[in-house]
């Protein structure tokens, strides 16, 4: 039994990694007051470019950098539209998703080698493999945490750092003020537009890195719709986390855990239809979202950034 | 008495700022001396806030210069102002309500460590609050605090940042009298230590109690500079309102009929939970215009909104044509024949993206002939609108033009046409001529008088004493939610009205009651 739970936990962490990156990225973006609904598109683009890079160069480091570069480009477009042009952030974000989804699919059919009909689908490349930490990986339960790939290990660091930066540093304080009350932040001498650009782009890079984890580690290779809607799940997880990076882990574990359990159930040949099991993570997300939103109503202190999805311009009459 | 001429620490020279359609500041000069308090006095829209926004870096002047400690400075942003030691407490506080006092105090400060030391910050805040007796808990969240406490945080924030010049924009508007006194003590303590302050206000008693110097602005221009000890509230009221010759519109003698509106001991809270109306009573008869004078924010908004069903009455009763309409829904008051020209014509008076015709039909559309068998009759709406456009001389390309494309004056005429068209007993007009040019103003005033002559009861709220005197039959003066007195227009004079606006009661002001 312990062995089973340990293995489910290990899969949970693996499944949750891409979500942790994307959730923390989007939390930072939304904390600056910018809603980026382009997540799904950016994750797919991150996944396809990182896999293509690793296929041709064999370098995982280059693949990760390529994904982050694409995330930077796409989120810069969103930042330009919603911060400088003051466009509707929902529309801009959705366009990024529509573009990213289509373009990733297109690249998946064009970037491959000629002998594979230019398709990336079905190819095998380098991947992040689990690195067992000697001594720790053998411990029941806890061992699940120490038999993971490098990108998962990095999330163990990124979560506390992201939390510390947001709540304990000067820059984090300024960031929260910009997203909550840009008028006040501006009057206090904080450069609202610069801050928003910075964290929208940083967030986009993390989101694309989340996508890269899918094609480089979780399900190595490229398949159409490899994200399976994770970009949308993350939007819910951000709310579930109450925009607090330290809670991103719980959302990611919940979704990843249910994913792992349903995976196990399907493998064990249960009578429950597969499509019902596939639905469970999404159902859990909706329920979690409803519960958290309900709790939030009774707690004024934490919640959505006050100026989320609104553009800012210094008050001229 | 010989006085040495000290050098001002701050000078603003020939400041001019043009906003689209409004010249907010024109060649305004300002001098501030070390350790003194300067009061900037003026009516709403006189340009006080614009001038101070320029000083605090929120607005750029079109021309003029700012000299601080003898050196010309360029203030491009609030950050620049802060570095120069100029800090402003805005009317809408610049605080992040989800953060603590300490977090708000250090927000945006470069001098803090990268990893924040909140203990040290808290200690420094406690030192400042002990020194100036600004009672504040550094760890309390802003959203838990009263308005008075929040203001203390704002002041503390400026001191923490080393501000030498403090700008306070109508600081007592939101305070109780006790809190105002505390604020006065704090400011006095600060000036004693060599800091200087500029106060924006339109309250006479505040000027007298707080300031050393007074500068009076009127329509964007500086009209007077006086030492506070050499002046008195009455003179200041005159300076603020202006001494232009009164312009009276020809009107027939008032011939009042039966009581149309009776407001009986009405009290109400404002949106912040502070008592905004205190035991207000008056009545208006058919064929009579009652003017409500007073500085904006003294309960006028709450008064008109309680009568139109938009605001909750806490105590007391409102009778329309003898029927108790207290806390009835707006639709019931519309059905009772009450018309309302709201103060914010764009936000409350029209739907900008709908046509002029639709806006004109907005009160009558529920009934025949505009609605038949539950369906709107567009042709009839169009024809009705065409008639009204001609009658009220609304200048619009077509009845189907979106109303937001019309000028302010024509938007106001559209509202006026609709409200007068639907009015059967009582017309409530709030700042009906605000922002209109001379011609439009005159036609609006004439329409209101015409309604009176048609036997309607009219409640006219205005900040413009000249308008009240030329249009209304009686004038009630409001100050801090109470009616200071009601006078006959025939016997009213601007000085005593101004004094009542400043909170002096009818008897003391020397006017004859009506």
mmCIF file of N, CA, C and O in Angstrom, chain A residues 93-175:
data_model
loop_
_atom_site.group_PDB
_atom_site.id
_atom_site.type_symbol
_atom_site.label_atom_id
_atom_site.label_comp_id
_atom_site.label_asym_id
_atom_site.label_seq_id
_atom_site.Cartn_x
_atom_site.Cartn_y
_atom_site.Cartn_z
ATOM 1 N N UNK A 93 -5.635 38.463 -24.331
ATOM 2 C CA UNK A 93 -5.181 37.164 -23.846
ATOM 3 C C UNK A 93 -5.758 36.019 -24.666
ATOM 4 O O UNK A 93 -5.052 35.089 -25.052
ATOM 5 N N UNK A 94 -7.053 36.120 -24.973
ATOM 6 C CA UNK A 94 -7.678 35.055 -25.757
ATOM 7 C C UNK A 94 -7.056 34.974 -27.149
ATOM 8 O O UNK A 94 -6.863 33.881 -27.687
ATOM 9 N N UNK A 95 -6.697 36.126 -27.721
ATOM 10 C CA UNK A 95 -6.061 36.088 -29.042
ATOM 11 C C UNK A 95 -4.723 35.372 -28.953
ATOM 12 O O UNK A 95 -4.355 34.619 -29.863
ATOM 13 N N UNK A 96 -3.984 35.612 -27.865
ATOM 14 C CA UNK A 96 -2.694 34.939 -27.717
ATOM 15 C C UNK A 96 -2.911 33.425 -27.642
ATOM 16 O O UNK A 96 -2.174 32.648 -28.253
ATOM 17 N N UNK A 97 -3.931 33.008 -26.925
ATOM 18 C CA UNK A 97 -4.216 31.573 -26.835
ATOM 19 C C UNK A 97 -4.612 31.004 -28.191
ATOM 20 O O UNK A 97 -4.109 29.960 -28.614
ATOM 21 N N UNK A 98 -5.490 31.722 -28.888
ATOM 22 C CA UNK A 98 -5.915 31.224 -30.207
ATOM 23 C C UNK A 98 -4.727 31.136 -31.153
ATOM 24 O O UNK A 98 -4.527 30.134 -31.839
ATOM 25 N N UNK A 99 -3.915 32.196 -31.135
ATOM 26 C CA UNK A 99 -2.740 32.217 -31.996
ATOM 27 C C UNK A 99 -1.770 31.108 -31.598
ATOM 28 O O UNK A 99 -1.320 30.327 -32.439
ATOM 29 N N UNK A 100 -1.467 31.038 -30.285
ATOM 30 C CA UNK A 100 -0.483 30.071 -29.799
ATOM 31 C C UNK A 100 -0.905 28.635 -30.086
ATOM 32 O O UNK A 100 -0.097 27.814 -30.512
ATOM 33 N N UNK A 101 -2.186 28.351 -29.879
ATOM 34 C CA UNK A 101 -2.674 26.992 -30.112
ATOM 35 C C UNK A 101 -2.502 26.608 -31.579
ATOM 36 O O UNK A 101 -1.972 25.546 -31.906
ATOM 37 N N UNK A 102 -2.952 27.501 -32.449
ATOM 38 C CA UNK A 102 -2.870 27.214 -33.877
ATOM 39 C C UNK A 102 -1.437 27.152 -34.361
ATOM 40 O O UNK A 102 -1.049 26.230 -35.099
ATOM 41 N N UNK A 103 -0.632 28.089 -33.902
ATOM 42 C CA UNK A 103 0.737 28.173 -34.406
ATOM 43 C C UNK A 103 1.564 26.996 -33.895
ATOM 44 O O UNK A 103 2.385 26.442 -34.635
ATOM 45 N N UNK A 104 1.329 26.576 -32.636
ATOM 46 C CA UNK A 104 2.057 25.426 -32.098
ATOM 47 C C UNK A 104 1.729 24.181 -32.915
ATOM 48 O O UNK A 104 2.612 23.386 -33.247
ATOM 49 N N UNK A 105 0.460 24.038 -33.246
ATOM 50 C CA UNK A 105 0.033 22.889 -34.030
ATOM 51 C C UNK A 105 0.685 22.917 -35.413
ATOM 52 O O UNK A 105 1.177 21.912 -35.924
ATOM 53 N N UNK A 106 0.735 24.114 -36.006
ATOM 54 C CA UNK A 106 1.360 24.307 -37.310
ATOM 55 C C UNK A 106 2.847 23.948 -37.255
ATOM 56 O O UNK A 106 3.361 23.191 -38.077
ATOM 57 N N UNK A 107 3.523 24.470 -36.209
ATOM 58 C CA UNK A 107 4.952 24.171 -36.077
ATOM 59 C C UNK A 107 5.185 22.678 -35.901
ATOM 60 O O UNK A 107 6.149 22.119 -36.425
ATOM 61 N N UNK A 108 4.257 22.017 -35.182
ATOM 62 C CA UNK A 108 4.372 20.572 -34.969
ATOM 63 C C UNK A 108 4.305 19.798 -36.275
ATOM 64 O O UNK A 108 4.757 18.654 -36.350
ATOM 65 N N UNK A 109 3.730 20.431 -37.310
ATOM 66 C CA UNK A 109 3.632 19.745 -38.602
ATOM 67 C C UNK A 109 4.673 20.241 -39.604
ATOM 68 O O UNK A 109 4.707 19.779 -40.738
ATOM 69 N N UNK A 110 5.491 21.211 -39.221
ATOM 70 C CA UNK A 110 6.447 21.783 -40.160
ATOM 71 C C UNK A 110 7.891 21.674 -39.681
ATOM 72 O O UNK A 110 8.816 21.652 -40.475
ATOM 73 N N UNK A 111 8.113 21.627 -38.397
ATOM 74 C CA UNK A 111 9.477 21.683 -37.889
ATOM 75 C C UNK A 111 10.167 20.324 -37.888
ATOM 76 O O UNK A 111 11.370 20.232 -37.704
ATOM 77 N N UNK A 112 9.391 19.269 -38.096
ATOM 78 C CA UNK A 112 9.977 17.941 -38.043
ATOM 79 C C UNK A 112 10.876 17.653 -39.236
ATOM 80 O O UNK A 112 10.906 18.403 -40.208
ATOM 81 N N UNK A 113 11.644 16.562 -39.180
ATOM 82 C CA UNK A 113 12.536 16.204 -40.280
ATOM 83 C C UNK A 113 11.744 15.669 -41.474
ATOM 84 O O UNK A 113 10.628 15.167 -41.304
ATOM 85 N N UNK A 114 12.317 15.780 -42.668
ATOM 86 C CA UNK A 114 11.624 15.381 -43.888
ATOM 87 C C UNK A 114 11.210 13.921 -43.853
ATOM 88 O O UNK A 114 10.129 13.556 -44.305
ATOM 89 N N UNK A 115 12.085 13.068 -43.229
ATOM 90 C CA UNK A 115 11.760 11.639 -43.235
ATOM 91 C C UNK A 115 10.527 11.328 -42.381
ATOM 92 O O UNK A 115 9.931 10.273 -42.509
ATOM 93 N N UNK A 116 10.132 12.279 -41.528
ATOM 94 C CA UNK A 116 8.908 12.098 -40.725
ATOM 95 C C UNK A 116 7.778 12.942 -41.307
ATOM 96 O O UNK A 116 6.838 13.297 -40.600
ATOM 97 N N UNK A 117 7.902 13.281 -42.601
ATOM 98 C CA UNK A 117 6.896 14.119 -43.233
ATOM 99 C C UNK A 117 6.811 15.495 -42.597
ATOM 100 O O UNK A 117 5.750 16.096 -42.541
ATOM 101 N N UNK A 118 7.942 15.974 -42.086
ATOM 102 C CA UNK A 118 8.055 17.273 -41.409
ATOM 103 C C UNK A 118 7.268 17.327 -40.102
ATOM 104 O O UNK A 118 7.108 18.379 -39.504
ATOM 105 N N UNK A 119 6.759 16.191 -39.662
ATOM 106 C CA UNK A 119 5.998 16.173 -38.424
ATOM 107 C C UNK A 119 6.932 16.003 -37.230
ATOM 108 O O UNK A 119 7.925 15.286 -37.300
ATOM 109 N N UNK A 120 6.575 16.660 -36.120
ATOM 110 C CA UNK A 120 7.321 16.444 -34.878
ATOM 111 C C UNK A 120 6.721 15.293 -34.092
ATOM 112 O O UNK A 120 7.353 14.715 -33.211
ATOM 113 N N UNK A 121 5.447 14.985 -34.427
ATOM 114 C CA UNK A 121 4.729 13.964 -33.661
ATOM 115 C C UNK A 121 5.402 12.599 -33.850
ATOM 116 O O UNK A 121 5.791 12.223 -34.951
ATOM 117 N N UNK A 122 5.567 11.899 -32.760
ATOM 118 C CA UNK A 122 6.117 10.547 -32.825
ATOM 119 C C UNK A 122 7.620 10.490 -32.722
ATOM 120 O O UNK A 122 8.205 9.406 -32.709
ATOM 121 N N UNK A 123 8.270 11.625 -32.634
ATOM 122 C CA UNK A 123 9.729 11.620 -32.536
ATOM 123 C C UNK A 123 10.167 11.487 -31.081
ATOM 124 O O UNK A 123 9.411 11.779 -30.164
ATOM 125 N N UNK A 124 11.387 11.037 -30.914
ATOM 126 C CA UNK A 124 11.931 10.920 -29.563
ATOM 127 C C UNK A 124 13.158 11.804 -29.451
ATOM 128 O O UNK A 124 14.002 11.829 -30.350
ATOM 129 N N UNK A 125 13.247 12.549 -28.381
ATOM 130 C CA UNK A 125 14.408 13.404 -28.170
ATOM 131 C C UNK A 125 14.946 13.223 -26.764
ATOM 132 O O UNK A 125 14.487 12.340 -26.018
ATOM 133 N N UNK A 126 15.917 14.051 -26.430
ATOM 134 C CA UNK A 126 16.425 14.052 -25.055
ATOM 135 C C UNK A 126 15.287 14.415 -24.110
ATOM 136 O O UNK A 126 14.350 15.115 -24.489
ATOM 137 N N UNK A 127 15.382 13.921 -22.865
ATOM 138 C CA UNK A 127 14.358 14.309 -21.904
ATOM 139 C C UNK A 127 14.949 14.408 -20.514
ATOM 140 O O UNK A 127 16.026 13.865 -20.240
ATOM 141 N N UNK A 128 14.235 15.136 -19.660
ATOM 142 C CA UNK A 128 14.626 15.197 -18.253
ATOM 143 C C UNK A 128 14.206 13.889 -17.604
ATOM 144 O O UNK A 128 13.036 13.536 -17.607
ATOM 145 N N UNK A 129 15.195 13.156 -17.066
ATOM 146 C CA UNK A 129 14.845 11.884 -16.419
ATOM 147 C C UNK A 129 14.957 12.060 -14.912
ATOM 148 O O UNK A 129 15.715 12.892 -14.430
ATOM 149 N N UNK A 130 14.190 11.261 -14.170
ATOM 150 C CA UNK A 130 14.251 11.364 -12.711
ATOM 151 C C UNK A 130 15.660 11.118 -12.189
ATOM 152 O O UNK A 130 16.367 10.230 -12.671
ATOM 153 N N UNK A 131 16.077 11.932 -11.264
ATOM 154 C CA UNK A 131 17.373 11.765 -10.612
ATOM 155 C C UNK A 131 17.080 11.353 -9.180
ATOM 156 O O UNK A 131 16.512 12.150 -8.414
ATOM 157 N N UNK A 132 17.420 10.136 -8.836
ATOM 158 C CA UNK A 132 17.163 9.671 -7.466
ATOM 159 C C UNK A 132 18.227 10.236 -6.546
ATOM 160 O O UNK A 132 19.416 10.196 -6.848
ATOM 161 N N UNK A 133 17.781 10.862 -5.458
ATOM 162 C CA UNK A 133 18.744 11.373 -4.483
ATOM 163 C C UNK A 133 19.113 10.221 -3.565
ATOM 164 O O UNK A 133 18.235 9.658 -2.915
ATOM 165 N N UNK A 134 20.379 9.865 -3.531
ATOM 166 C CA UNK A 134 20.777 8.686 -2.753
ATOM 167 C C UNK A 134 20.384 8.853 -1.282
ATOM 168 O O UNK A 134 20.494 9.942 -0.720
ATOM 169 N N UNK A 135 19.889 7.796 -0.699
ATOM 170 C CA UNK A 135 19.537 7.837 0.714
ATOM 171 C C UNK A 135 18.123 8.295 0.955
ATOM 172 O O UNK A 135 17.401 7.712 1.753
ATOM 173 N N UNK A 136 17.697 9.333 0.242
ATOM 174 C CA UNK A 136 16.353 9.887 0.485
ATOM 175 C C UNK A 136 15.303 9.233 -0.402
ATOM 176 O O UNK A 136 14.175 9.020 0.023
ATOM 177 N N UNK A 137 15.690 8.903 -1.628
ATOM 178 C CA UNK A 137 14.704 8.398 -2.572
ATOM 179 C C UNK A 137 14.147 7.043 -2.152
ATOM 180 O O UNK A 137 13.069 6.647 -2.587
ATOM 181 N N UNK A 138 14.861 6.359 -1.282
ATOM 182 C CA UNK A 138 14.391 5.049 -0.866
ATOM 183 C C UNK A 138 13.392 5.096 0.277
ATOM 184 O O UNK A 138 12.678 4.116 0.519
ATOM 185 N N UNK A 139 13.303 6.229 0.969
ATOM 186 C CA UNK A 139 12.400 6.333 2.123
ATOM 187 C C UNK A 139 10.954 6.263 1.636
ATOM 188 O O UNK A 139 10.600 6.912 0.654
ATOM 189 N N UNK A 140 10.119 5.460 2.306
ATOM 190 C CA UNK A 140 8.712 5.406 1.889
ATOM 191 C C UNK A 140 8.065 6.799 1.966
ATOM 192 O O UNK A 140 8.455 7.609 2.818
ATOM 193 N N UNK A 141 7.100 7.068 1.119
ATOM 194 C CA UNK A 141 6.385 8.357 1.017
ATOM 195 C C UNK A 141 7.315 9.519 0.670
ATOM 196 O O UNK A 141 7.253 10.059 -0.431
ATOM 197 N N UNK A 142 8.187 9.904 1.608
ATOM 198 C CA UNK A 142 9.085 11.034 1.379
ATOM 199 C C UNK A 142 9.922 10.804 0.129
ATOM 200 O O UNK A 142 10.249 11.751 -0.593
ATOM 201 N N UNK A 143 10.226 9.565 -0.118
ATOM 202 C CA UNK A 143 11.061 9.234 -1.264
ATOM 203 C C UNK A 143 10.497 9.768 -2.562
ATOM 204 O O UNK A 143 11.237 10.090 -3.496
ATOM 205 N N UNK A 144 9.163 9.891 -2.632
ATOM 206 C CA UNK A 144 8.519 10.384 -3.849
ATOM 207 C C UNK A 144 9.045 11.761 -4.224
ATOM 208 O O UNK A 144 9.145 12.106 -5.402
ATOM 209 N N UNK A 145 9.401 12.538 -3.215
ATOM 210 C CA UNK A 145 9.880 13.889 -3.477
ATOM 211 C C UNK A 145 11.305 13.904 -4.021
ATOM 212 O O UNK A 145 11.744 14.877 -4.581
ATOM 213 N N UNK A 146 12.026 12.798 -3.796
ATOM 214 C CA UNK A 146 13.448 12.797 -4.131
ATOM 215 C C UNK A 146 13.796 11.839 -5.245
ATOM 216 O O UNK A 146 14.899 11.361 -5.341
ATOM 217 N N UNK A 147 12.787 11.575 -6.058
ATOM 218 C CA UNK A 147 13.049 10.767 -7.242
ATOM 219 C C UNK A 147 12.373 11.458 -8.420
ATOM 220 O O UNK A 147 11.470 10.916 -9.051
ATOM 221 N N UNK A 148 12.791 12.702 -8.661
ATOM 222 C CA UNK A 148 12.128 13.530 -9.665
ATOM 223 C C UNK A 148 13.150 14.083 -10.653
ATOM 224 O O UNK A 148 14.355 13.976 -10.444
ATOM 225 N N UNK A 149 12.615 14.725 -11.714
ATOM 226 C CA UNK A 149 13.536 15.331 -12.668
ATOM 227 C C UNK A 149 13.971 16.712 -12.192
ATOM 228 O O UNK A 149 13.398 17.263 -11.245
ATOM 229 N N UNK A 150 14.944 17.282 -12.861
ATOM 230 C CA UNK A 150 15.552 18.532 -12.431
ATOM 231 C C UNK A 150 14.537 19.673 -12.340
ATOM 232 O O UNK A 150 14.527 20.454 -11.382
ATOM 233 N N UNK A 151 13.628 19.754 -13.346
ATOM 234 C CA UNK A 151 12.663 20.854 -13.345
ATOM 235 C C UNK A 151 11.737 20.776 -12.133
ATOM 236 O O UNK A 151 11.308 21.794 -11.591
ATOM 237 N N UNK A 152 11.417 19.554 -11.709
ATOM 238 C CA UNK A 152 10.575 19.407 -10.520
ATOM 239 C C UNK A 152 11.342 19.829 -9.273
ATOM 240 O O UNK A 152 10.806 20.516 -8.401
ATOM 241 N N UNK A 153 12.605 19.421 -9.208
ATOM 242 C CA UNK A 153 13.411 19.852 -8.055
ATOM 243 C C UNK A 153 13.452 21.375 -7.948
ATOM 244 O O UNK A 153 13.400 21.939 -6.860
ATOM 245 N N UNK A 154 13.549 22.021 -9.114
ATOM 246 C CA UNK A 154 13.637 23.486 -9.092
ATOM 247 C C UNK A 154 12.366 24.115 -8.504
ATOM 248 O O UNK A 154 12.429 25.132 -7.813
ATOM 249 N N UNK A 155 11.217 23.444 -8.725
ATOM 250 C CA UNK A 155 9.988 24.033 -8.153
ATOM 251 C C UNK A 155 10.052 24.064 -6.622
ATOM 252 O O UNK A 155 9.451 24.930 -6.001
ATOM 253 N N UNK A 156 10.787 23.098 -6.015
ATOM 254 C CA UNK A 156 10.897 23.119 -4.548
ATOM 255 C C UNK A 156 11.545 24.429 -4.084
ATOM 256 O O UNK A 156 11.282 24.909 -2.990
ATOM 257 N N UNK A 157 12.406 24.978 -4.931
ATOM 258 C CA UNK A 157 13.059 26.248 -4.608
ATOM 259 C C UNK A 157 12.206 27.445 -5.021
ATOM 260 O O UNK A 157 12.120 28.445 -4.327
ATOM 261 N N UNK A 158 11.593 27.295 -6.209
ATOM 262 C CA UNK A 158 10.886 28.448 -6.776
ATOM 263 C C UNK A 158 9.694 28.865 -5.917
ATOM 264 O O UNK A 158 9.424 30.048 -5.736
ATOM 265 N N UNK A 159 9.002 27.888 -5.338
ATOM 266 C CA UNK A 159 7.816 28.244 -4.551
ATOM 267 C C UNK A 159 8.190 29.129 -3.357
ATOM 268 O O UNK A 159 7.643 30.227 -3.220
ATOM 269 N N UNK A 160 9.141 28.694 -2.491
ATOM 270 C CA UNK A 160 9.469 29.587 -1.369
ATOM 271 C C UNK A 160 10.096 30.909 -1.811
ATOM 272 O O UNK A 160 9.808 31.956 -1.218
ATOM 273 N N UNK A 161 10.904 30.866 -2.874
ATOM 274 C CA UNK A 161 11.512 32.128 -3.330
ATOM 275 C C UNK A 161 10.435 33.087 -3.821
ATOM 276 O O UNK A 161 10.423 34.266 -3.475
ATOM 277 N N UNK A 162 9.493 32.555 -4.597
ATOM 278 C CA UNK A 162 8.424 33.403 -5.136
ATOM 279 C C UNK A 162 7.600 33.993 -3.993
ATOM 280 O O UNK A 162 7.184 35.150 -4.041
ATOM 281 N N UNK A 163 7.379 33.185 -2.959
ATOM 282 C CA UNK A 163 6.615 33.689 -1.807
ATOM 283 C C UNK A 163 7.406 34.763 -1.075
ATOM 284 O O UNK A 163 6.880 35.827 -0.772
ATOM 285 N N UNK A 164 8.684 34.478 -0.811
ATOM 286 C CA UNK A 164 9.517 35.423 -0.067
ATOM 287 C C UNK A 164 9.621 36.747 -0.807
ATOM 288 O O UNK A 164 9.460 37.821 -0.226
ATOM 289 N N UNK A 165 9.868 36.646 -2.106
ATOM 290 C CA UNK A 165 10.017 37.863 -2.910
ATOM 291 C C UNK A 165 8.752 38.707 -2.847
ATOM 292 O O UNK A 165 8.797 39.918 -2.690
ATOM 293 N N UNK A 166 7.604 38.047 -2.926
ATOM 294 C CA UNK A 166 6.363 38.807 -2.977
ATOM 295 C C UNK A 166 6.000 39.452 -1.640
ATOM 296 O O UNK A 166 5.484 40.561 -1.593
ATOM 297 N N UNK A 167 6.289 38.753 -0.545
ATOM 298 C CA UNK A 167 5.796 39.248 0.745
ATOM 299 C C UNK A 167 6.874 39.859 1.634
ATOM 300 O O UNK A 167 6.550 40.538 2.598
ATOM 301 N N UNK A 168 8.140 39.602 1.335
ATOM 302 C CA UNK A 168 9.173 40.065 2.258
ATOM 303 C C UNK A 168 10.151 41.065 1.649
ATOM 304 O O UNK A 168 11.049 41.523 2.342
ATOM 305 N N UNK A 169 10.008 41.365 0.375
ATOM 306 C CA UNK A 169 10.969 42.304 -0.206
ATOM 307 C C UNK A 169 10.271 43.575 -0.669
ATOM 308 O O UNK A 169 9.051 43.614 -0.847
ATOM 309 N N UNK A 170 11.088 44.593 -0.854
ATOM 310 C CA UNK A 170 10.628 45.895 -1.324
ATOM 311 C C UNK A 170 9.941 45.765 -2.682
ATOM 312 O O UNK A 170 8.860 46.295 -2.904
ATOM 313 N N UNK A 171 10.592 45.007 -3.581
ATOM 314 C CA UNK A 171 10.037 44.865 -4.924
ATOM 315 C C UNK A 171 8.680 44.161 -4.893
ATOM 316 O O UNK A 171 7.776 44.503 -5.653
ATOM 317 N N UNK A 172 8.559 43.168 -4.012
ATOM 318 C CA UNK A 172 7.297 42.458 -3.898
ATOM 319 C C UNK A 172 6.194 43.373 -3.390
ATOM 320 O O UNK A 172 5.054 43.333 -3.864
ATOM 321 N N UNK A 173 6.536 44.204 -2.430
ATOM 322 C CA UNK A 173 5.564 45.162 -1.878
ATOM 323 C C UNK A 173 5.077 46.097 -2.977
ATOM 324 O O UNK A 173 3.873 46.335 -3.140
ATOM 325 N N UNK A 174 6.038 46.605 -3.764
ATOM 326 C CA UNK A 174 5.676 47.507 -4.852
ATOM 327 C C UNK A 174 4.801 46.807 -5.883
ATOM 328 O O UNK A 174 3.831 47.368 -6.376
ATOM 329 N N UNK A 175 5.153 45.556 -6.176
ATOM 330 C CA UNK A 175 4.376 44.773 -7.137
ATOM 331 C C UNK A 175 2.924 44.635 -6.669
ATOM 332 O O UNK A 175 1.988 44.874 -7.427
#
